[in-house]
Each structure stands twice: as C-alpha cells, then as structure tokens.
XYZ file of N, CA, C and O in Angstrom:
828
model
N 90.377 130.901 117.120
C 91.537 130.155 117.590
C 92.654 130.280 116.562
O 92.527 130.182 115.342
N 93.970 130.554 117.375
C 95.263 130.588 116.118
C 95.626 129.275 115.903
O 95.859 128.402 116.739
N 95.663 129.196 114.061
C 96.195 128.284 113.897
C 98.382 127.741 113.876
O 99.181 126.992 113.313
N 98.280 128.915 115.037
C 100.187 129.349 115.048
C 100.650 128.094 115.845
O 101.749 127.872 115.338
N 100.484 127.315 116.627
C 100.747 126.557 117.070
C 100.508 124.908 116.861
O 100.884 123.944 117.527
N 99.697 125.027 115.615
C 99.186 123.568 115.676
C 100.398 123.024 114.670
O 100.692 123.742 113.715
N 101.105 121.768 114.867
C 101.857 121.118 113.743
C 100.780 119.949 113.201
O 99.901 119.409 113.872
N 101.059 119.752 111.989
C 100.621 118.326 111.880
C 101.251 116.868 111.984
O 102.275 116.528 111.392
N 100.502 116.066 112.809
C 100.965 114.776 113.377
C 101.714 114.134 111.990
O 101.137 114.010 110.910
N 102.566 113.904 112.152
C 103.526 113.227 110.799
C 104.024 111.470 111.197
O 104.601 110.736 110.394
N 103.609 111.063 112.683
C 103.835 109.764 112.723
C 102.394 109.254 113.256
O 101.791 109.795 114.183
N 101.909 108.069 112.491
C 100.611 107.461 112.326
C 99.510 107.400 114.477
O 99.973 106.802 115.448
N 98.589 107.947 114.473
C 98.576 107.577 115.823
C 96.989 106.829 115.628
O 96.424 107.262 114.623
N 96.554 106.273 116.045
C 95.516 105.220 116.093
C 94.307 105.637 117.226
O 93.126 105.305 117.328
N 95.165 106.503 117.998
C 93.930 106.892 119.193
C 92.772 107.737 119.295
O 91.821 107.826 120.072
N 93.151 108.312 118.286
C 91.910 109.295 118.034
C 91.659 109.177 116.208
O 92.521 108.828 115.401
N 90.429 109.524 115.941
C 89.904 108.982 114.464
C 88.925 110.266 113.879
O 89.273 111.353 114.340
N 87.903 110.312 113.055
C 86.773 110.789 112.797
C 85.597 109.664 113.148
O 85.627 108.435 113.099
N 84.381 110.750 113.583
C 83.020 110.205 113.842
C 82.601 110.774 113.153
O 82.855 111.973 113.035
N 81.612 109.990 112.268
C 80.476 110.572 110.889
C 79.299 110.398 111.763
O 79.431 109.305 112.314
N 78.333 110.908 112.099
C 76.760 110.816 112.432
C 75.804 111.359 111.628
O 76.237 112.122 110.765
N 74.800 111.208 111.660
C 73.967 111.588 110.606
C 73.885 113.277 110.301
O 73.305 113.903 109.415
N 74.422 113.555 111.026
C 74.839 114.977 110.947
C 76.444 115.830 109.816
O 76.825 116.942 109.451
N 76.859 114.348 109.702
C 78.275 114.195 108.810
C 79.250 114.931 109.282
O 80.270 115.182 108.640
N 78.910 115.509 110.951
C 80.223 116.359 111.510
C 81.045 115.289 111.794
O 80.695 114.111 111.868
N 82.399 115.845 111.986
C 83.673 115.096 112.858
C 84.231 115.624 113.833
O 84.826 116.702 113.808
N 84.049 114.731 115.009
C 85.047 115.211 116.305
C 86.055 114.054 116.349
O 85.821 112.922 115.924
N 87.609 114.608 117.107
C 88.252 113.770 117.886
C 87.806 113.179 118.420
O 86.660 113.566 118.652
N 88.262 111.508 119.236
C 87.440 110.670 120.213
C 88.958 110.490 121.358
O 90.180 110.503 121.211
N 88.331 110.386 122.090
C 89.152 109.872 123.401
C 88.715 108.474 123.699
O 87.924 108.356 124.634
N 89.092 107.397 123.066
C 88.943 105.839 123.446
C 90.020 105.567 124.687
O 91.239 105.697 124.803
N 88.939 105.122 125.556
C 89.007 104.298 126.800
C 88.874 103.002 127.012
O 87.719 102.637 127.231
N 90.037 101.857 127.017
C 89.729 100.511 127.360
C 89.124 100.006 125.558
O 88.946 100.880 124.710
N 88.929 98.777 125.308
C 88.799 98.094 124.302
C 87.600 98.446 123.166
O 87.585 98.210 121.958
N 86.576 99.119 124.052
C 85.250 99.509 122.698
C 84.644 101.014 123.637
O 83.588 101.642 123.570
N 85.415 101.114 124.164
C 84.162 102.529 125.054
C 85.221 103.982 124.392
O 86.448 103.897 124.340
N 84.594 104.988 124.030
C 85.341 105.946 123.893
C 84.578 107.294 124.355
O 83.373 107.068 124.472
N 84.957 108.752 124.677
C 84.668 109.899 125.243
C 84.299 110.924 124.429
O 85.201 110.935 123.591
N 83.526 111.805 124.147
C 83.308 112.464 123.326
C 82.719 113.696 124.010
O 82.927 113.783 125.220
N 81.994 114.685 123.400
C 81.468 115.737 124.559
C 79.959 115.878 124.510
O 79.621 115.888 123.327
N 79.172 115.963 125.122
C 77.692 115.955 125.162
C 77.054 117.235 124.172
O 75.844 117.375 123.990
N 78.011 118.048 123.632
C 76.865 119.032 123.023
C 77.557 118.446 121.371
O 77.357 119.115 120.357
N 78.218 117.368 121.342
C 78.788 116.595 120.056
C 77.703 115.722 119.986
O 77.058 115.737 118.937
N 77.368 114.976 120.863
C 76.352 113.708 121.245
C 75.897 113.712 122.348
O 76.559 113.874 123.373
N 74.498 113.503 122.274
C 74.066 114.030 123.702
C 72.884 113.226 123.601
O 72.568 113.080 124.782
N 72.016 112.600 122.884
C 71.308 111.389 123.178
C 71.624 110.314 122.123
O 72.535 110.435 121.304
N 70.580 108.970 122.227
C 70.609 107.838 121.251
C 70.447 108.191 120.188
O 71.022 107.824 119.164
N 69.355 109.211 120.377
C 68.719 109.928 118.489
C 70.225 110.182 117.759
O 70.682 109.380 116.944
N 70.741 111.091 118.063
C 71.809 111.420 117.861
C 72.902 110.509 117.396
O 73.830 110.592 116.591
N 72.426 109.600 118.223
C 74.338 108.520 118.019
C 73.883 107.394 117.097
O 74.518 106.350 116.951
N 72.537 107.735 116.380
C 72.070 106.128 115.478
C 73.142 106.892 114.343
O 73.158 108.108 114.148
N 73.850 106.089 113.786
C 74.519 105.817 112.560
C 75.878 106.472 112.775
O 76.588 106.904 111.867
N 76.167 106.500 114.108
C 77.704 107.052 114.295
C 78.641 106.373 114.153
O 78.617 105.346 114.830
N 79.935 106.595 113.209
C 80.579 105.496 112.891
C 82.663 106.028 113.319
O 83.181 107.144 113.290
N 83.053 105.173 113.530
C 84.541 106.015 113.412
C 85.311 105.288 112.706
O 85.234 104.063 112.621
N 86.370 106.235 111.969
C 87.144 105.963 110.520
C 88.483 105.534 111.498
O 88.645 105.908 112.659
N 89.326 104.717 110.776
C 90.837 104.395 111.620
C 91.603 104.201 110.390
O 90.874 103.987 109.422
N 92.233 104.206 110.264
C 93.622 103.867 108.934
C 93.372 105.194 108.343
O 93.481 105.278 107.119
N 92.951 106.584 109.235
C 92.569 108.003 107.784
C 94.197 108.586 108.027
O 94.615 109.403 108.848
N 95.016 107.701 106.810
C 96.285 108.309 106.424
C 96.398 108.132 105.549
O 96.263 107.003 105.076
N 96.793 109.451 104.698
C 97.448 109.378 103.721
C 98.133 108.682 102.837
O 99.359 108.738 102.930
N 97.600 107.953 101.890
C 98.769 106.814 101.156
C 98.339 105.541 101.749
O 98.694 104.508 101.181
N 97.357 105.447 103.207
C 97.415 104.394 103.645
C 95.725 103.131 102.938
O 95.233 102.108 103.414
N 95.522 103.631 102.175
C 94.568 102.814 101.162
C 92.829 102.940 102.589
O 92.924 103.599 103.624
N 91.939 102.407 102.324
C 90.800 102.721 102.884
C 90.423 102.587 104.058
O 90.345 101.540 104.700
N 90.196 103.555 104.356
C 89.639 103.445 105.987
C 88.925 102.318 106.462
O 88.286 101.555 105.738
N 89.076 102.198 108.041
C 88.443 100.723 108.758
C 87.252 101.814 109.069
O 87.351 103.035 109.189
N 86.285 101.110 109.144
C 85.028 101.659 109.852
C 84.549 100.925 110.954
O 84.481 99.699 110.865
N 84.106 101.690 112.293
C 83.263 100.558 113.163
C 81.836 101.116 113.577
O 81.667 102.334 113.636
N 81.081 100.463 113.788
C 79.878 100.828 114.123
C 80.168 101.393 115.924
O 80.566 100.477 116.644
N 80.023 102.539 116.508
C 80.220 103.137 117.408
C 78.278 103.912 117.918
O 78.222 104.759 118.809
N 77.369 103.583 117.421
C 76.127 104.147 117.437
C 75.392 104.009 118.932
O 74.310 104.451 119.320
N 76.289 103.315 119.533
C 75.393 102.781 121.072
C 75.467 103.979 122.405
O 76.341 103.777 123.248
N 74.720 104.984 122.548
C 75.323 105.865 123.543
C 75.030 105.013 124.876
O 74.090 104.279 125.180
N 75.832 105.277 125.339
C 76.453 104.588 127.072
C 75.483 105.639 127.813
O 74.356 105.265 128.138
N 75.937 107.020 128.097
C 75.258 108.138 128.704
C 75.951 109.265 128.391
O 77.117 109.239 127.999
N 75.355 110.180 128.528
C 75.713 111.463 128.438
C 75.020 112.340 129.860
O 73.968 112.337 130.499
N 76.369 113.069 129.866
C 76.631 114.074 131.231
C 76.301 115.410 131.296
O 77.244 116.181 131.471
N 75.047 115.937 131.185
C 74.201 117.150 130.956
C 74.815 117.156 129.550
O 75.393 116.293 128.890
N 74.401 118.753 129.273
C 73.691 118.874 127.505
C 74.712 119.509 127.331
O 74.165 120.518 126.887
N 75.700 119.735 127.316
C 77.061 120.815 127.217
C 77.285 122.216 127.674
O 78.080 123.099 127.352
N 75.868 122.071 128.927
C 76.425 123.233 129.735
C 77.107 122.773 131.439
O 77.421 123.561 132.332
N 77.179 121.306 131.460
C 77.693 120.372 132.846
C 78.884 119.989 132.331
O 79.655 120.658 131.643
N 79.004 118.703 132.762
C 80.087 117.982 132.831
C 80.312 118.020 131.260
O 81.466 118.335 130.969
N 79.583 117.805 130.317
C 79.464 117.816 128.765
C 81.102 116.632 127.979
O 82.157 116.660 127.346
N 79.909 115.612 128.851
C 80.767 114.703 127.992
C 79.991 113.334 128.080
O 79.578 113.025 129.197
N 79.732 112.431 126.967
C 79.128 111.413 126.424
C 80.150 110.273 126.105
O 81.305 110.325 125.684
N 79.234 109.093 126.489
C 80.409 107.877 126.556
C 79.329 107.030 125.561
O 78.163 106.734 125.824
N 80.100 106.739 124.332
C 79.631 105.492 123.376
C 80.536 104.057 123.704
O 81.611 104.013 124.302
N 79.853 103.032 123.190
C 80.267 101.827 122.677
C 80.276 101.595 121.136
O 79.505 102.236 120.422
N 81.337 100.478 120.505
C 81.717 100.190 119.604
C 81.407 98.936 119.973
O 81.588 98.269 120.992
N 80.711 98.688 118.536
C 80.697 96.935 118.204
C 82.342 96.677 117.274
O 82.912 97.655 116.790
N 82.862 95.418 117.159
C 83.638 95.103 116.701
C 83.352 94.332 115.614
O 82.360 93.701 115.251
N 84.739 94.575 115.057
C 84.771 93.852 113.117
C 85.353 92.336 113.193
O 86.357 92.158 113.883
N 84.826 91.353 112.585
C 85.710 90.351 113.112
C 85.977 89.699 114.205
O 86.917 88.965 114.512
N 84.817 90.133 114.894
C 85.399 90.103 116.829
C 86.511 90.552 117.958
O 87.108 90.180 118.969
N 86.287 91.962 116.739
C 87.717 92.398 117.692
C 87.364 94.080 117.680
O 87.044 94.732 116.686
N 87.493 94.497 118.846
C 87.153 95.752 119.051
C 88.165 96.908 118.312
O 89.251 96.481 117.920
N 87.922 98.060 118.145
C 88.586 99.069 118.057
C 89.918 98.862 118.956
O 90.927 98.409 118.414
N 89.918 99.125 120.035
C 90.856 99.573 121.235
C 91.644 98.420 121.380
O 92.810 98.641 121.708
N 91.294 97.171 121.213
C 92.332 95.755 120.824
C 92.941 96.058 119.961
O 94.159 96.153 120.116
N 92.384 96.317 118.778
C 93.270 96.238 117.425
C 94.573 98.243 117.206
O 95.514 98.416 116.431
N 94.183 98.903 117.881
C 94.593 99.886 117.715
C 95.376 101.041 119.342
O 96.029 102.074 119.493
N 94.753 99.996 120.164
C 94.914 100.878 121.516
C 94.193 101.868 121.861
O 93.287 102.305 121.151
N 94.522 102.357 123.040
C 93.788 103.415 124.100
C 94.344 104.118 124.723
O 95.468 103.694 124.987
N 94.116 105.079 125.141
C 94.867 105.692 126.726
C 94.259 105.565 127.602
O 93.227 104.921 127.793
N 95.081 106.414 128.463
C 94.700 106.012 129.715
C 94.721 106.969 130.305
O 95.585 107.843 130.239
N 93.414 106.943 131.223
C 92.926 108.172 132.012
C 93.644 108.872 133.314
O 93.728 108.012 134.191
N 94.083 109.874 133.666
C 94.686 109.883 135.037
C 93.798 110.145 136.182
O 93.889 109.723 137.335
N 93.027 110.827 135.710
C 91.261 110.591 137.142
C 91.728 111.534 137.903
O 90.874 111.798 138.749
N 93.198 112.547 138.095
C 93.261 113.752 138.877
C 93.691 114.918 138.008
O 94.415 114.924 137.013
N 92.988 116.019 138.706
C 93.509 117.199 138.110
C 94.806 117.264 138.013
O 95.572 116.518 138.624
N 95.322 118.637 136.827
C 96.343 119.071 136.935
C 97.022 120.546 137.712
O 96.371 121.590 137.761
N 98.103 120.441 138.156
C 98.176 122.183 138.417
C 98.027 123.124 137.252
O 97.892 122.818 136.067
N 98.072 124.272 137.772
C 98.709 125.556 136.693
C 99.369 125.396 135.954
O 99.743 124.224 135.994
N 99.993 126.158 134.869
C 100.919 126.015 134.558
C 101.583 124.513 133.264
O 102.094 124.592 132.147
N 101.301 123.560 133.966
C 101.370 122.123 133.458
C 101.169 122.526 131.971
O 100.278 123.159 131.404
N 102.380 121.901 131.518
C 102.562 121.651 130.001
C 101.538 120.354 129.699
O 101.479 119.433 130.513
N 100.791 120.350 128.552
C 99.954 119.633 128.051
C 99.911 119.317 126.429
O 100.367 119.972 125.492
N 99.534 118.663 126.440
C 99.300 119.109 124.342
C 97.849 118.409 123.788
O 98.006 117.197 123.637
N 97.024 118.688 123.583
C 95.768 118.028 122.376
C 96.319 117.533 120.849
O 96.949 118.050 119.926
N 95.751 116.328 121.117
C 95.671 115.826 119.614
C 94.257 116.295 119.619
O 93.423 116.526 120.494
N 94.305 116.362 118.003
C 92.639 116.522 117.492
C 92.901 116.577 116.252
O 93.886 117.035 115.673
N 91.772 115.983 115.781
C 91.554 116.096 113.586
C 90.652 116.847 113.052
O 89.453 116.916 113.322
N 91.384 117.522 112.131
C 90.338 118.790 112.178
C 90.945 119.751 110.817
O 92.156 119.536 110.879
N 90.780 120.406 109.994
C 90.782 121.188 108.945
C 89.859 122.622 109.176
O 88.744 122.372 109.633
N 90.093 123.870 108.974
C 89.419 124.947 108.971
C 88.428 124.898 107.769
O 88.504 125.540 106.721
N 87.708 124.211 108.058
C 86.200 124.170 107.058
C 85.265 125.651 107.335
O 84.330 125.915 106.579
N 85.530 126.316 108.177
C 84.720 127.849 107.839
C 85.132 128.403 106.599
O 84.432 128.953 105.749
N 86.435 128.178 106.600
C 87.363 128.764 105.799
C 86.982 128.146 104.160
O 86.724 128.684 103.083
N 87.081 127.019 104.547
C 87.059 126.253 103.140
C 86.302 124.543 103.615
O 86.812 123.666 104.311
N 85.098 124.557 103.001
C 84.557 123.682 103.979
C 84.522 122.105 102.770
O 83.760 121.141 102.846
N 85.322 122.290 102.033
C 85.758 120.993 101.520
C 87.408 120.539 101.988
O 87.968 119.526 101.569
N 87.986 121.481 102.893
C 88.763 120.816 103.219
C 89.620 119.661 104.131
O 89.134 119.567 105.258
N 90.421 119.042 103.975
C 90.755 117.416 104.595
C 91.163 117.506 105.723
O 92.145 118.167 106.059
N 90.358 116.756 106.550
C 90.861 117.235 107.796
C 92.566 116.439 108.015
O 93.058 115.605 107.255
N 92.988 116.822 108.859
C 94.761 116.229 109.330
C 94.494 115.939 110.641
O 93.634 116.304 111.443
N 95.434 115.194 110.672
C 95.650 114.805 112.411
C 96.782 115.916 113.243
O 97.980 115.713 113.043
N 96.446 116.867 114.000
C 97.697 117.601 114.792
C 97.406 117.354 116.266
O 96.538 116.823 116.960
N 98.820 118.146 116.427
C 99.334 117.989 117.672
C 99.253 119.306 118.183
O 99.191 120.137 117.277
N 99.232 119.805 119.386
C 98.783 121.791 119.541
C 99.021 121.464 120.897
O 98.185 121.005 121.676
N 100.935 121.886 121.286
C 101.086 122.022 122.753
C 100.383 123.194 123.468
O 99.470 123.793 122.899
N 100.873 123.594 124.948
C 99.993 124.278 125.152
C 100.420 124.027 126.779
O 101.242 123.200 127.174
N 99.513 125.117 127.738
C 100.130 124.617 129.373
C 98.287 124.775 129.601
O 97.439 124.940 128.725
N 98.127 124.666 130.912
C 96.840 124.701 131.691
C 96.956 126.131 131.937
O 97.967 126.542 132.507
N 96.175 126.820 131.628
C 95.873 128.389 132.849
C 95.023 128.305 134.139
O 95.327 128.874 135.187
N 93.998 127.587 133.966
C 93.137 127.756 135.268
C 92.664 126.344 135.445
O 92.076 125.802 134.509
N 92.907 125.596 136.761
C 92.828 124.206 137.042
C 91.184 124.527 137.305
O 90.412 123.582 137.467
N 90.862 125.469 137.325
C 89.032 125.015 138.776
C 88.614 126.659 137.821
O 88.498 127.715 138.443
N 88.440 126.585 136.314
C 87.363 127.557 136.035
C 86.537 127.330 136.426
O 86.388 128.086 137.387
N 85.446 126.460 136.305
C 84.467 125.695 137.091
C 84.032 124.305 137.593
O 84.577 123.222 137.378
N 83.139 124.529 138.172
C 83.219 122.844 138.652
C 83.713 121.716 138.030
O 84.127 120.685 138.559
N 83.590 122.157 136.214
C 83.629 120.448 135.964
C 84.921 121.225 134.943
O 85.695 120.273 134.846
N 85.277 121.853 134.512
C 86.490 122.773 133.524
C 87.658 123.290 134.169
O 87.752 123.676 135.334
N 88.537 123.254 133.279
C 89.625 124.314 132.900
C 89.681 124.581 131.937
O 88.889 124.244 131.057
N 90.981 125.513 131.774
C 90.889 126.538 130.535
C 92.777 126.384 130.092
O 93.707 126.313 130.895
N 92.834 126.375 128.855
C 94.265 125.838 128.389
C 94.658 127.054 127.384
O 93.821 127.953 127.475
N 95.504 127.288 126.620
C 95.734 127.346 125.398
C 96.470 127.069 124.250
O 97.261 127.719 123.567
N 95.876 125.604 124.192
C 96.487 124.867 123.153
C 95.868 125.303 121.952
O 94.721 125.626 122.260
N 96.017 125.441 120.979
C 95.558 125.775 119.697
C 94.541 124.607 119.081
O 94.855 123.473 118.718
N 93.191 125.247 119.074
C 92.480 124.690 118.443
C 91.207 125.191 117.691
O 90.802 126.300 118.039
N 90.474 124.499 116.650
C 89.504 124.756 116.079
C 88.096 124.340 116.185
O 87.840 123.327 116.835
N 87.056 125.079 115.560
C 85.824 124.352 116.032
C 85.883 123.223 115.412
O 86.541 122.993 114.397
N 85.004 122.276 116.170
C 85.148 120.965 115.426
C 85.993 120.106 116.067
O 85.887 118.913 115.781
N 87.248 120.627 117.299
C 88.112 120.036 117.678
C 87.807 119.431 119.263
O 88.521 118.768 120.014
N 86.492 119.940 119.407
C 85.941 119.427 120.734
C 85.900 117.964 120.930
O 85.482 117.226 120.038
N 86.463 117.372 122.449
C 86.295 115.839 122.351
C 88.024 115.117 122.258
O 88.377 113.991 122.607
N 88.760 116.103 121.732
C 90.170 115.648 121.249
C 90.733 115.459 122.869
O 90.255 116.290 123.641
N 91.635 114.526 123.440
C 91.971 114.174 124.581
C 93.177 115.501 124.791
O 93.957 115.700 123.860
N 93.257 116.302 125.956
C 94.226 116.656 126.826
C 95.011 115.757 127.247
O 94.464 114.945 127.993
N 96.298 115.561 127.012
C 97.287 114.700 127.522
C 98.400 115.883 128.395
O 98.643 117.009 127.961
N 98.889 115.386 129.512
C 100.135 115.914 129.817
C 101.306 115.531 129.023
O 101.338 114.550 128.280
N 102.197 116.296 129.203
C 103.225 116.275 127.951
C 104.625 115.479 128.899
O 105.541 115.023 128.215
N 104.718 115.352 130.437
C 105.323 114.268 130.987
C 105.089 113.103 131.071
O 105.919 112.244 131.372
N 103.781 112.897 130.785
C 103.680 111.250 131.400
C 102.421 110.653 130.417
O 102.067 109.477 130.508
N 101.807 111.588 129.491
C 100.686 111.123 128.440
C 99.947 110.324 128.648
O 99.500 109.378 127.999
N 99.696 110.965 130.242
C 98.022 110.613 130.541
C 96.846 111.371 130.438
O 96.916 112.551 130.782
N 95.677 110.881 129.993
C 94.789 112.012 129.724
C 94.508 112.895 130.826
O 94.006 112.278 131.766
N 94.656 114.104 131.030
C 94.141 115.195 132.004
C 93.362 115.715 131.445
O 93.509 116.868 131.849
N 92.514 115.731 130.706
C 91.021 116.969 130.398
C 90.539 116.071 128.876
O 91.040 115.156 128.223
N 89.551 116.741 128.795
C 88.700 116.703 127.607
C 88.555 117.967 126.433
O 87.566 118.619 126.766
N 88.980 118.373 125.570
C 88.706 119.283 124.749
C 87.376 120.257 124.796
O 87.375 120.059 123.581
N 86.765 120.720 124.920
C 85.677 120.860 124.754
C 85.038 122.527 123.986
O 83.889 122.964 124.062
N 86.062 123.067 123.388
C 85.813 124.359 122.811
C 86.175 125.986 123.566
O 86.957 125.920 124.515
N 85.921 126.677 123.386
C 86.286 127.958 123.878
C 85.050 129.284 124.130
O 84.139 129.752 123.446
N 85.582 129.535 125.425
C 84.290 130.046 125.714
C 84.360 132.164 125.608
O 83.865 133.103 126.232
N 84.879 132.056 124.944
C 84.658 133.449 123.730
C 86.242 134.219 124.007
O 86.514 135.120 123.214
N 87.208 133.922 125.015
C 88.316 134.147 125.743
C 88.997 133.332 125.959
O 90.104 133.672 125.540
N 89.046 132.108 126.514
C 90.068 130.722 126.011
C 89.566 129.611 125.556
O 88.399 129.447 125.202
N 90.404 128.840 125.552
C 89.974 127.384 125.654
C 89.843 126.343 126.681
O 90.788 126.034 127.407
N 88.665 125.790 126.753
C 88.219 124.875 127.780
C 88.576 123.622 127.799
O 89.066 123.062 126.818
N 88.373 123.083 128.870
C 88.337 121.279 128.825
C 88.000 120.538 130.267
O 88.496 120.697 131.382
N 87.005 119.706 129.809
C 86.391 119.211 130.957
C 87.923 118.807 131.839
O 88.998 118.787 131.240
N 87.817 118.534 133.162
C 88.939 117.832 134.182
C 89.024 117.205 134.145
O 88.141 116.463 133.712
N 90.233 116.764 134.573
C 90.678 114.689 134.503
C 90.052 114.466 135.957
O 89.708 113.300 136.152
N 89.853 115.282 136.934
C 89.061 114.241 137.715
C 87.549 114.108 137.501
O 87.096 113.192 138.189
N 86.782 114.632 136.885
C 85.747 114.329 136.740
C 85.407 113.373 135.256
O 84.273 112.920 135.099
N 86.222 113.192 134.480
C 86.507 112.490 133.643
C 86.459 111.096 134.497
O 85.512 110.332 134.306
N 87.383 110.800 135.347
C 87.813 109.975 136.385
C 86.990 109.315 136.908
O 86.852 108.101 136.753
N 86.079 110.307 137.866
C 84.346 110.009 138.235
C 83.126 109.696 137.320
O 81.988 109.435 137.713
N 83.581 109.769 135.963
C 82.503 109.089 134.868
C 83.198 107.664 134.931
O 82.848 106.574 135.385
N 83.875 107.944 134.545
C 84.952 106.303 134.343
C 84.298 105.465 135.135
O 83.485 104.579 134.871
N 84.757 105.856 136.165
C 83.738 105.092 137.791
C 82.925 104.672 137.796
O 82.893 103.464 138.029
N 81.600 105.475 137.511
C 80.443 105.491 137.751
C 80.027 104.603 136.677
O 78.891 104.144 136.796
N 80.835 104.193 135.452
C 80.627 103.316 134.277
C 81.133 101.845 134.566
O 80.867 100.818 133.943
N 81.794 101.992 135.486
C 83.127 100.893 135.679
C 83.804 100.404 135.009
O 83.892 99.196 134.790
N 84.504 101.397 134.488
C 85.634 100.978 133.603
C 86.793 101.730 134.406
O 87.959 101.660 134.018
C-alpha cells in the first residue's frame, strides 16, 4: 500500500483509538453508540482472543497519559475473516461512564454506496515492517469506492492504507457516515466490508 496519500490527522479525533490484546497488535476501532465498537473478525474473532483487550483514548501528542478502558467482552463475531469478517466488542466504563459518552461515536448509514463515491478512512497506524518500533499516528487517506458488490459482504476502495489498518471506519466524505469497514487488501486493492451489511449486524445486535 502507498503511503502517497495518507496525511496525518493534525486536529484531535476521539473516534477511533488503539486496541492492545494479548497479542500487543493495534487496530483502528469503529465505536458504535455508548460502549459497543466494530472491529474485523480475523483482528478478533473469539473470547480467547478478546481477554485483555483494552483501548487507549487521549494517544496525542503533548496530551499527557492515555485513558484506558477495559473493551475484553466479545459481543460476536461474523465468520473468521473469510465472511462478513467483522466482530463486535463491549466496553466496561471508568467512573460509570462509557467510552462513547465521554468521547462520541458515529454513526452507521446501513446502505451501500455507489461507484465512484468519494470516501476517506481514518486509521492509526505507523509502517512497523519497516521499522517496527515505530509510533503509530492518527491519518486521514481520502480515496473513492471502485467496486460497490466485489462480493457479497465487500467492496474495494483505494484509500491508502497499511497493514494493521484493518477495522479503521470508511466514512463518506459528504455526509460522514460510516459506509464500509476497513478490512485490508486482497493482493490488488483495498477492501471493506459494506455499510449495508454492517447495517444488518447492527440489527441483528439491536443497536
């Protein structure tokens, strides 16, 4: 993936964070509503997996120590990351107050997009192949849709991104509602689950 398009986010955004799991990787999160957030099933894909998953909030620069929340509860996950490949956790709250109270959420649009459609991914992320002590940043990586219906549950974009960046929310760039899920590149573009089947998890969770 080129890193020619990605800027880095330079005004503070709260919606997406790092997840540490016992694995010490980090993905973007897509938080939905007050403690539930989206992630992709071959990131997290059972309970084993999600014991000690935590997500960082205040990771800015200058901005003194990260909030931590306990996020370890998997909700479900949507096949193994060759389906729908996307996993829904819960967050306990600090203080009695959830993540998504204290920081916000987006909001899902539950329909596809056309062709074409300008979009952009946030995601946090640093080229650690490259140099694997380095800090990850928060960017921004516009980008349009190429193919609304690669497959049943995907499309394919090319917004600029890296491994590691799976999970980071697809937003449209008119109205910054989530349309897709990040979910990596399949050796020729980049993928991302659909906002309507995103839509139909939502549902089926009732949220």
């Amino acid at each position: 993936h080129s890193l020619g398009d990605i800027g880095q986010v330079t005004e503070p955004s709260h919606h997406f964070s790092l997840i540490l799991n016992y694995t010490l990787k980090w993905f973007p999160l897509l938080f939905h509503y007050k403690k539930e957030f989206f992630s992709n099933s071959h990131c997290i894909n059972t309970q084993a997996e999600a014991v000690g998953a935590r997500v960082a909030f205040n990771y800015e620069e200058g901005a003194g120590s990260r909030i931590w929340y306990d996020c370890s509860t998997l909700i479900r996950s949507w096949g193994d990351g060759s389906d729908d490949d996307i996993s829904a956790l819960r967050c306990q709250p600090r203080n009695g107050v959830y993540p998504g109270e204290k920081y916000g959420y987006l909001r899902v649009s539950g329909t596809d997009v056309a062709r074409s459609t300008p979009i952009y991914v946030i995601h946090q992320n640093c080229d650690y192949e490259t140099d694997e002590d380095c800090a990850a940043t928060k960017k921004y990586s516009p980008g349009k849709v190429l193919n609304t219906y690669s497959t049943s549950y995907w499309m394919s974009h090319d917004a600029d991104t890296l491994k590691g960046s799976s999970g980071g929310p697809m937003l449209s760039r008119s109205t910054h509602e989530v349309v897709g899920l990040n979910r990596g590149n399949n050796g020729t573009v980049n993928m991302a689950v659909r906002g309507s089947i995103l839509g139909a998890r939502l549902a089926e969770l009732g949220l």
